[in-house]
CSV table of C-alpha atoms in Angstrom, one decimal:
chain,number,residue,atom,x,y,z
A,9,UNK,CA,66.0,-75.8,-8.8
A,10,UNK,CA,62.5,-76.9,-9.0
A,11,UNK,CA,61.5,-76.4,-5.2
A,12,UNK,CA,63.6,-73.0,-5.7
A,13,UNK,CA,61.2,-72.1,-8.1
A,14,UNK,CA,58.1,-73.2,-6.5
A,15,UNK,CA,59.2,-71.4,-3.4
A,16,UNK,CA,59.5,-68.0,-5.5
A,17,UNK,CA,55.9,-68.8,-7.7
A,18,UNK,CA,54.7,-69.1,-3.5
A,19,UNK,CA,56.0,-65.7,-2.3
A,20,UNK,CA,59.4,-66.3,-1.3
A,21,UNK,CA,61.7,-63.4,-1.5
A,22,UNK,CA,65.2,-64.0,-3.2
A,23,UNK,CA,67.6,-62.3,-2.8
A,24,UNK,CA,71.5,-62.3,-4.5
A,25,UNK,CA,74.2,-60.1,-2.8
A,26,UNK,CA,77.6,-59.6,-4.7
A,27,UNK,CA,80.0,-58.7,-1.6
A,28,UNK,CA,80.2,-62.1,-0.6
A,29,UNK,CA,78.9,-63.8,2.4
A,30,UNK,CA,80.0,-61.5,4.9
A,31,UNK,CA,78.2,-59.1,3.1
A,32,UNK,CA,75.1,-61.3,2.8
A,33,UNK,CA,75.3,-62.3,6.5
A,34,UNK,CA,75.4,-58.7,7.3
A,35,UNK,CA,71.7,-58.4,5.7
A,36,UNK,CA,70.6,-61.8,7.7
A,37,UNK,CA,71.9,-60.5,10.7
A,38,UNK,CA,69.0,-57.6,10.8
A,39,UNK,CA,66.2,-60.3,11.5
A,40,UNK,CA,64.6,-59.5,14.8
A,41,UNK,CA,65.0,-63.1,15.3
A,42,UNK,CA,67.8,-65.8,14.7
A,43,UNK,CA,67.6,-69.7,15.5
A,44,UNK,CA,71.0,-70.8,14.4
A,45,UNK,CA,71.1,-74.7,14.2
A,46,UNK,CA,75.7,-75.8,14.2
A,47,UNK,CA,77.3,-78.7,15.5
A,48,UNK,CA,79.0,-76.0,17.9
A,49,UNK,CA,78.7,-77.2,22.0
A,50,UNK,CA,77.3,-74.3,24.8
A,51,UNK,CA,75.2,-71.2,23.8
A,52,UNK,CA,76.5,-70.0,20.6
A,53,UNK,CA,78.1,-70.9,17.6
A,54,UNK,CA,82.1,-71.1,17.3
A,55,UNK,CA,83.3,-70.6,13.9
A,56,UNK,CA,82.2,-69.4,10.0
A,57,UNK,CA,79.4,-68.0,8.5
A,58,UNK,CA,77.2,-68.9,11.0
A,59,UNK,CA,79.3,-67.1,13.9
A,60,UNK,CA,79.4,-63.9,12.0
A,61,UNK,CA,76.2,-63.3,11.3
A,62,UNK,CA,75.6,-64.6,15.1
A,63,UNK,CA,77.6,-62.0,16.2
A,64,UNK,CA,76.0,-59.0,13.8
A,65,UNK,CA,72.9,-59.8,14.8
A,66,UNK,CA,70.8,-57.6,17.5
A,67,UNK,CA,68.0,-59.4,17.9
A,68,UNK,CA,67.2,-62.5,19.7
A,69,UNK,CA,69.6,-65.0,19.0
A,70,UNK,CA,69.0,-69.2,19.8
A,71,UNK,CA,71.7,-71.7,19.3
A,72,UNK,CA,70.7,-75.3,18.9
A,73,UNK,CA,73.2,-77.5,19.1
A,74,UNK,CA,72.7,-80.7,17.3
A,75,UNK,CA,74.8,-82.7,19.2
A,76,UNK,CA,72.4,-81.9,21.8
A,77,UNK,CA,69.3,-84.2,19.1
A,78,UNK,CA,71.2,-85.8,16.5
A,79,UNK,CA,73.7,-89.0,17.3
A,80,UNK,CA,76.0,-89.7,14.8
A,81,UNK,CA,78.1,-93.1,14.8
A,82,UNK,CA,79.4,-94.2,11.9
A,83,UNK,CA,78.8,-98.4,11.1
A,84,UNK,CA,80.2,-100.2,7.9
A,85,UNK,CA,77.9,-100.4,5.5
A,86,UNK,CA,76.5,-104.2,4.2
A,87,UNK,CA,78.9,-105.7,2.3
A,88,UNK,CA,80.5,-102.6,0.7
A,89,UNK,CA,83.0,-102.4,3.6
A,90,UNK,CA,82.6,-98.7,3.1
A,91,UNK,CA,81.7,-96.6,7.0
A,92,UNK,CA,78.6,-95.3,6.8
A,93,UNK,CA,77.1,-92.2,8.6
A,94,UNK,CA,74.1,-93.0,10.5
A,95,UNK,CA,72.2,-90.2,12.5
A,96,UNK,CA,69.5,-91.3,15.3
A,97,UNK,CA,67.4,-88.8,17.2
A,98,UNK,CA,68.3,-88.8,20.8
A,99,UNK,CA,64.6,-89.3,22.0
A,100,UNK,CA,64.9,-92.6,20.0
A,101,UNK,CA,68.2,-94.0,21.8
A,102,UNK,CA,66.0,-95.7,24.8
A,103,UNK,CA,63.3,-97.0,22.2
A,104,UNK,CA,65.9,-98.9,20.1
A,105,UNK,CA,69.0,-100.9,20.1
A,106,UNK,CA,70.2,-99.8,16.9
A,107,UNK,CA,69.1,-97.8,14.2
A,108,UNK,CA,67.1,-99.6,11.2
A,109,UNK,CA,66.9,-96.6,8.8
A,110,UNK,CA,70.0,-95.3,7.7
A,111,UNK,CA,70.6,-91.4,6.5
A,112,UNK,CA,73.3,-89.3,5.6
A,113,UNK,CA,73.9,-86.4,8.0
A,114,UNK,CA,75.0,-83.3,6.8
């Protein structure tokens, strides 16, 4: 809530909309612009939110795949015996054997 509200105090516009998310992906959707990052394959997204407002939109669309940067492989994590998810950029695969830093993907 703090970065929220140091976002607003910066300038950033917020805004609510009651009808839901198609109703809120309807007002995204008029950006002249849309980069839409989904763990979809191939040119577009295939399913949800992000599909719908994908499809509203007019303007230029991109869809970024992250498949296509992010590797995901799940390890067991030390001593917990709990799998872990690990995510590794693909520009680091050829750098390093394994992974030293581990982060949770979303």
């Amino acid at each position: 809530m703090l970065e929220i509200s140091e976002a607003i105090k910066a300038g950033a516009i917020v805004a609510t909309e009651t009808g839901g998310f198609h109703a809120r992906n309807t007002k995204i959707a008029l950006a002249q612009r849309m980069i839409a990052f989904t763990w979809s394959d191939g040119n577009s997204p295939e399913k949800g939110g992000t599909l719908d407002t994908w499809k509203k939109c007019k303007g230029l669309r991109v869809h970024v795949g992250l498949k296509s940067i992010v590797r995901t492989e799940m390890v067991e994590a030390a001593g917990k015996g709990q799998p872990e998810v690990v995510c590794k950029r693909k520009r680091d695969e050829e750098k390093e054997e394994k992974t030293t830093q581990k982060r949770s993907c979303l």
